[in-house]
Amino acid sequence: MNETAVYLKNLDYFVIVDILVAIALIGLCSAFFLSKRSIKVYFLLLALILCYALAAVINAFTDNAALLLTVTVFRYLLLFSLVGIAVVYQSDLKNFAQKIAARKGKSLFTEGFGSNDELEEATAEIITAAQNMAKQDIGALIILTPTTVDSHILESGTTLDAKLSAPLLESIFFTKTPLHDGAVVVKGNRIIAAGCFLPLTQDVSLPQELGTRHRAAIGITEESDVLAIVVSEETGIISIAKKGKLIRYMTIEKLKDEIRRIYGISPLQTNER
């Protein structure tokens, strides 16, 4: 009888704890891949684990060492896969670990984010700025967050805590200013930070013409429940990203609806002007 058979037949509290820890680790691994929407990699790894476990159980309770070679191959293949995943996803794993270690994000200042009327005014300012920058082919990336943003993203930029206005947004993204390459983070009617660096999506199916701003917009919405507004400096096209999906050629009405949604404003809550 081999070691696996002895392990499974001599079931005690230590074995149960060992199995629960293994399940927890698999669950953590699953949470990472599902959060990254790497579904194909997730199912491939899960299938590999299940095949290895099935082959190991068959081998454990078979006297003639059936599937011994298969178990050995699966064991080394699984190890090789885990090492490869750690190398390919090293930056994503780092961000994932930071999220678990500091789930709170940054406080984003707790007051002064506006009444419904002030949020309507902020919506109009964002739309005006987006239109003006689109006409002038000025690239922009604006992140609207209803709650918090991970602290490492805010710390990558410059804290502003300034009242939102179209002229301020346009001046930030003017090509000769030092903050124009990063993202602006907005909460309510306040610009929290500018020049922030965002994680890029790893989706290889995106069109080649999409630049860093669009990939960063998709990347942040894969990880957080935020709305990303992108103005292309090449084409002037206004796009949004939400829940890891990019929607291009936004009309002003559709953009207004999306901003209202992230702000929690509906036509029933405010008087139309």
GROMACS .gro file of C-alpha atoms in nm:
model
  273
    1MET     CA    1   0.000   0.000   0.000
    2ASN     CA    2   0.152   0.335  -0.102
    3GLU     CA    3   0.167   0.660   0.094
    4THR     CA    4  -0.151   0.807  -0.058
    5ALA     CA    5  -0.354   0.503   0.044
    6VAL     CA    6  -0.217   0.519   0.399
    7TYR     CA    7  -0.294   0.890   0.410
    8LEU     CA    8  -0.657   0.843   0.304
    9LYS     CA    9  -0.731   0.529   0.508
   10ASN     CA   10  -0.590   0.668   0.833
   11LEU     CA   11  -0.832   0.960   0.845
   12ASP     CA   12  -0.798   1.174   1.160
   13TYR     CA   13  -0.825   1.540   1.261
   14PHE     CA   14  -0.488   1.628   1.112
   15VAL     CA   15  -0.584   1.481   0.775
   16ILE     CA   16  -0.915   1.670   0.782
   17VAL     CA   17  -0.736   1.998   0.860
   18ASP     CA   18  -0.488   1.922   0.582
   19ILE     CA   19  -0.771   1.868   0.333
   20LEU     CA   20  -0.951   2.186   0.446
   21VAL     CA   21  -0.633   2.391   0.404
   22ALA     CA   22  -0.589   2.248   0.053
   23ILE     CA   23  -0.951   2.339  -0.030
   24ALA     CA   24  -0.896   2.691   0.105
   25LEU     CA   25  -0.586   2.734  -0.113
   26ILE     CA   26  -0.777   2.613  -0.419
   27GLY     CA   27  -1.056   2.859  -0.330
   28LEU     CA   28  -0.806   3.144  -0.302
   29CYS     CA   29  -0.658   3.050  -0.637
   30SER     CA   30  -1.010   3.037  -0.786
   31ALA     CA   31  -1.091   3.383  -0.647
   32PHE     CA   32  -0.780   3.525  -0.813
   33PHE     CA   33  -0.853   3.386  -1.158
   34LEU     CA   34  -1.223   3.473  -1.143
   35SER     CA   35  -1.140   3.830  -1.035
   36LYS     CA   36  -0.903   3.857  -1.334
   37ARG     CA   37  -1.167   3.697  -1.559
   38SER     CA   38  -0.903   3.448  -1.675
   39ILE     CA   39  -1.171   3.183  -1.714
   40LYS     CA   40  -0.980   2.964  -1.961
   41VAL     CA   41  -0.671   2.947  -1.740
   42TYR     CA   42  -0.890   2.884  -1.434
   43PHE     CA   43  -1.073   2.588  -1.589
   44LEU     CA   44  -0.750   2.446  -1.731
   45LEU     CA   45  -0.585   2.453  -1.389
   46LEU     CA   46  -0.898   2.315  -1.220
   47ALA     CA   47  -0.917   2.029  -1.471
   48LEU     CA   48  -0.549   1.953  -1.408
   49ILE     CA   49  -0.605   1.939  -1.031
   50LEU     CA   50  -0.913   1.716  -1.065
   51CYS     CA   51  -0.736   1.476  -1.302
   52TYR     CA   52  -0.436   1.456  -1.069
   53ALA     CA   53  -0.663   1.392  -0.768
   54LEU     CA   54  -0.861   1.122  -0.950
   55ALA     CA   55  -0.547   0.947  -1.073
   56ALA     CA   56  -0.396   0.966  -0.723
   57VAL     CA   57  -0.704   0.808  -0.562
   58ILE     CA   58  -0.714   0.526  -0.819
   59ASN     CA   59  -0.343   0.467  -0.766
   60ALA     CA   60  -0.385   0.470  -0.387
   61PHE     CA   61  -0.643   0.194  -0.375
   62THR     CA   62  -0.498  -0.028  -0.648
   63ASP     CA   63  -0.250  -0.293  -0.547
   64ASN     CA   64  -0.078  -0.312  -0.885
   65ALA     CA   65   0.019   0.056  -0.883
   66ALA     CA   66  -0.216   0.149  -1.167
   67LEU     CA   67  -0.172   0.495  -1.310
   68LEU     CA   68   0.157   0.542  -1.124
   69LEU     CA   69   0.318   0.703  -1.429
   70THR     CA   70   0.009   0.919  -1.488
   71VAL     CA   71   0.011   1.043  -1.128
   72THR     CA   72   0.380   1.130  -1.154
   73VAL     CA   73   0.332   1.317  -1.483
   74PHE     CA   74   0.033   1.511  -1.345
   75ARG     CA   75   0.228   1.598  -1.029
   76TYR     CA   76   0.515   1.757  -1.221
   77LEU     CA   77   0.281   1.915  -1.476
   78LEU     CA   78   0.082   2.078  -1.197
   79LEU     CA   79   0.401   2.206  -1.033
   80PHE     CA   80   0.525   2.343  -1.367
   81SER     CA   81   0.188   2.513  -1.427
   82LEU     CA   82   0.189   2.683  -1.086
   83VAL     CA   83   0.542   2.814  -1.141
   84GLY     CA   84   0.446   2.938  -1.488
   85ILE     CA   85   0.135   3.113  -1.352
   86ALA     CA   86   0.342   3.282  -1.079
   87VAL     CA   87   0.580   3.418  -1.345
   88VAL     CA   88   0.312   3.533  -1.593
   89TYR     CA   89   0.079   3.685  -1.332
   90GLN     CA   90   0.340   3.817  -1.089
   91SER     CA   91   0.218   4.180  -1.097
   92ASP     CA   92  -0.146   4.072  -1.070
   93LEU     CA   93  -0.064   3.841  -0.780
   94LYS     CA   94   0.110   4.131  -0.606
   95ASN     CA   95  -0.198   4.353  -0.644
   96PHE     CA   96  -0.425   4.068  -0.533
   97ALA     CA   97  -0.213   4.016  -0.219
   98GLN     CA   98  -0.224   4.389  -0.147
   99LYS     CA   99  -0.603   4.382  -0.170
  100ILE     CA  100  -0.624   4.098   0.082
  101ALA     CA  101  -0.369   4.256   0.317
  102ALA     CA  102  -0.530   4.601   0.306
  103ARG     CA  103  -0.889   4.553   0.199
  104LYS     CA  104  -0.992   4.898   0.321
  105GLY     CA  105  -0.849   5.097   0.026
  106LYS     CA  106  -0.796   5.466   0.088
  107SER     CA  107  -1.046   5.673   0.283
  108LEU     CA  108  -1.099   5.921  -0.005
  109PHE     CA  109  -1.203   6.187   0.249
  110THR     CA  110  -1.533   6.115   0.415
  111GLU     CA  111  -1.735   6.432   0.355
  112GLY     CA  112  -1.819   6.693   0.096
  113PHE     CA  113  -1.904   6.486  -0.211
  114GLY     CA  114  -2.216   6.676  -0.303
  115SER     CA  115  -2.591   6.675  -0.295
  116ASN     CA  116  -2.796   6.556  -0.592
  117ASP     CA  117  -2.788   6.904  -0.745
  118GLU     CA  118  -2.411   6.924  -0.700
  119LEU     CA  119  -2.369   6.580  -0.855
  120GLU     CA  120  -2.583   6.691  -1.150
  121GLU     CA  121  -2.353   6.990  -1.187
  122ALA     CA  122  -2.047   6.761  -1.167
  123THR     CA  123  -2.201   6.541  -1.436
  124ALA     CA  124  -2.242   6.841  -1.665
  125GLU     CA  125  -1.882   6.950  -1.600
  126ILE     CA  126  -1.745   6.604  -1.687
  127ILE     CA  127  -1.949   6.591  -2.009
  128THR     CA  128  -1.836   6.942  -2.108
  129ALA     CA  129  -1.472   6.855  -2.045
  130ALA     CA  130  -1.502   6.528  -2.241
  131GLN     CA  131  -1.662   6.707  -2.537
  132ASN     CA  132  -1.401   6.985  -2.540
  133MET     CA  133  -1.108   6.740  -2.517
  134ALA     CA  134  -1.259   6.518  -2.789
  135LYS     CA  135  -1.285   6.818  -3.025
  136GLN     CA  136  -0.921   6.910  -2.958
  137ASP     CA  137  -0.792   6.549  -2.974
  138ILE     CA  138  -0.669   6.563  -2.615
  139GLY     CA  139  -0.643   6.222  -2.452
  140ALA     CA  140  -0.803   6.173  -2.111
  141LEU     CA  141  -0.879   5.899  -1.860
  142ILE     CA  142  -1.129   5.981  -1.584
  143ILE     CA  143  -1.218   5.728  -1.313
  144LEU     CA  144  -1.547   5.778  -1.126
  145THR     CA  145  -1.567   5.577  -0.805
  146PRO     CA  146  -1.874   5.539  -0.579
  147THR     CA  147  -1.676   5.405  -0.282
  148THR     CA  148  -1.297   5.378  -0.253
  149VAL     CA  149  -0.992   5.316  -0.468
  150ASP     CA  150  -0.699   5.096  -0.368
  151SER     CA  151  -0.439   5.303  -0.186
  152HIS     CA  152  -0.152   5.196  -0.413
  153ILE     CA  153  -0.333   5.350  -0.712
  154LEU     CA  154  -0.390   5.685  -0.540
  155GLU     CA  155  -0.035   5.689  -0.407
  156SER     CA  156   0.097   5.650  -0.763
  157GLY     CA  157  -0.045   5.993  -0.847
  158THR     CA  158  -0.075   6.339  -0.690
  159THR     CA  159  -0.342   6.414  -0.429
  160LEU     CA  160  -0.558   6.715  -0.524
  161ASP     CA  161  -0.889   6.709  -0.328
  162ALA     CA  162  -1.023   6.987  -0.551
  163LYS     CA  163  -1.376   7.073  -0.662
  164LEU     CA  164  -1.446   6.920  -1.000
  165SER     CA  165  -1.481   7.155  -1.296
  166ALA     CA  166  -1.443   7.126  -1.672
  167PRO     CA  167  -1.155   7.380  -1.692
  168LEU     CA  168  -0.963   7.193  -1.420
  169LEU     CA  169  -1.006   6.857  -1.593
  170GLU     CA  170  -0.899   7.006  -1.926
  171SER     CA  171  -0.593   7.171  -1.772
  172ILE     CA  172  -0.486   6.843  -1.608
  173PHE     CA  173  -0.497   6.656  -1.940
  174PHE     CA  174  -0.336   6.934  -2.145
  175THR     CA  175  -0.040   6.766  -2.314
  176LYS     CA  176   0.226   6.992  -2.162
  177THR     CA  177   0.122   6.940  -1.800
  178PRO     CA  178   0.312   6.681  -1.590
  179LEU     CA  179  -0.005   6.489  -1.489
  180HIS     CA  180  -0.162   6.440  -1.833
  181ASP     CA  181  -0.038   6.084  -1.889
  182GLY     CA  182  -0.207   5.934  -1.581
  183ALA     CA  183  -0.568   5.891  -1.473
  184VAL     CA  184  -0.781   6.135  -1.274
  185VAL     CA  185  -0.979   5.980  -0.985
  186VAL     CA  186  -1.312   6.149  -0.911
  187LYS     CA  187  -1.551   6.086  -0.624
  188GLY     CA  188  -1.872   6.285  -0.627
  189ASN     CA  189  -1.794   6.646  -0.708
  190ARG     CA  190  -1.429   6.624  -0.600
  191ILE     CA  191  -1.114   6.537  -0.794
  192ILE     CA  192  -0.927   6.317  -0.548
  193ALA     CA  193  -0.602   6.259  -0.736
  194ALA     CA  194  -0.442   6.301  -1.079
  195GLY     CA  195  -0.157   6.135  -1.266
  196CYS     CA  196  -0.248   5.793  -1.125
  197PHE     CA  197  -0.119   5.472  -1.283
  198LEU     CA  198  -0.368   5.190  -1.333
  199PRO     CA  199  -0.330   4.815  -1.395
  200LEU     CA  200  -0.351   4.719  -1.762
  201THR     CA  201  -0.587   4.448  -1.879
  202GLN     CA  202  -0.427   4.122  -1.990
  203ASP     CA  203  -0.699   4.057  -2.251
  204VAL     CA  204  -0.511   3.967  -2.570
  205SER     CA  205  -0.825   3.977  -2.785
  206LEU     CA  206  -0.852   4.357  -2.781
  207PRO     CA  207  -0.800   4.543  -3.111
  208GLN     CA  208  -0.444   4.661  -3.172
  209GLU     CA  209  -0.553   5.022  -3.217
  210LEU     CA  210  -0.654   5.050  -2.851
  211GLY     CA  211  -0.379   5.225  -2.662
  212THR     CA  212  -0.262   5.232  -2.302
  213ARG     CA  213  -0.547   5.453  -2.180
  214HIS     CA  214  -0.812   5.213  -2.305
  215ARG     CA  215  -0.629   4.910  -2.164
  216ALA     CA  216  -0.586   5.085  -1.830
  217ALA     CA  217  -0.957   5.174  -1.827
  218ILE     CA  218  -1.051   4.811  -1.882
  219GLY     CA  219  -0.791   4.693  -1.631
  220ILE     CA  220  -0.919   4.906  -1.341
  221THR     CA  221  -1.281   4.806  -1.407
  222GLU     CA  222  -1.183   4.439  -1.400
  223GLU     CA  223  -1.070   4.490  -1.040
  224SER     CA  224  -1.302   4.762  -0.905
  225ASP     CA  225  -1.664   4.873  -0.944
  226VAL     CA  226  -1.579   5.205  -1.106
  227LEU     CA  227  -1.667   5.383  -1.428
  228ALA     CA  228  -1.377   5.476  -1.656
  229ILE     CA  229  -1.424   5.748  -1.919
  230VAL     CA  230  -1.168   5.756  -2.200
  231VAL     CA  231  -1.110   6.025  -2.463
  232SER     CA  232  -0.886   5.910  -2.748
  233GLU     CA  233  -0.621   6.161  -2.850
  234GLU     CA  234  -0.590   5.991  -3.193
  235THR     CA  235  -0.958   5.989  -3.292
  236GLY     CA  236  -1.142   6.200  -3.034
  237ILE     CA  237  -1.377   5.906  -2.970
  238ILE     CA  238  -1.531   5.900  -2.622
  239SER     CA  239  -1.553   5.554  -2.465
  240ILE     CA  240  -1.639   5.410  -2.126
  241ALA     CA  241  -1.527   5.094  -1.948
  242LYS     CA  242  -1.724   4.913  -1.680
  243LYS     CA  243  -1.702   4.562  -1.538
  244GLY     CA  244  -1.406   4.486  -1.767
  245LYS     CA  245  -1.592   4.577  -2.088
  246LEU     CA  246  -1.518   4.870  -2.321
  247ILE     CA  247  -1.804   5.058  -2.490
  248ARG     CA  248  -1.694   5.298  -2.764
  249TYR     CA  249  -1.864   5.581  -2.951
  250MET     CA  250  -2.058   5.709  -2.652
  251THR     CA  251  -2.325   5.969  -2.722
  252ILE     CA  252  -2.371   6.253  -2.474
  253GLU     CA  253  -2.702   6.111  -2.350
  254LYS     CA  254  -2.556   5.765  -2.294
  255LEU     CA  255  -2.254   5.912  -2.118
  256LYS     CA  256  -2.484   6.118  -1.896
  257ASP     CA  257  -2.683   5.805  -1.806
  258GLU     CA  258  -2.367   5.614  -1.713
  259ILE     CA  259  -2.236   5.896  -1.494
  260ARG     CA  260  -2.573   5.924  -1.323
  261ARG     CA  261  -2.572   5.550  -1.262
  262ILE     CA  262  -2.233   5.555  -1.090
  263TYR     CA  263  -2.341   5.862  -0.890
  264GLY     CA  264  -2.664   5.694  -0.788
  265ILE     CA  265  -2.880   5.962  -0.952
  266SER     CA  266  -3.203   5.881  -1.134
  267PRO     CA  267  -3.458   6.109  -1.303
  268LEU     CA  268  -3.692   6.047  -1.009
  269GLN     CA  269  -3.439   6.186  -0.762
  270THR     CA  270  -3.369   6.517  -0.928
  271ASN     CA  271  -3.560   6.788  -1.107
  272GLU     CA  272  -3.487   6.790  -1.476
  273ARG     CA  273  -3.377   7.130  -1.604
   0.00000   0.00000   0.00000
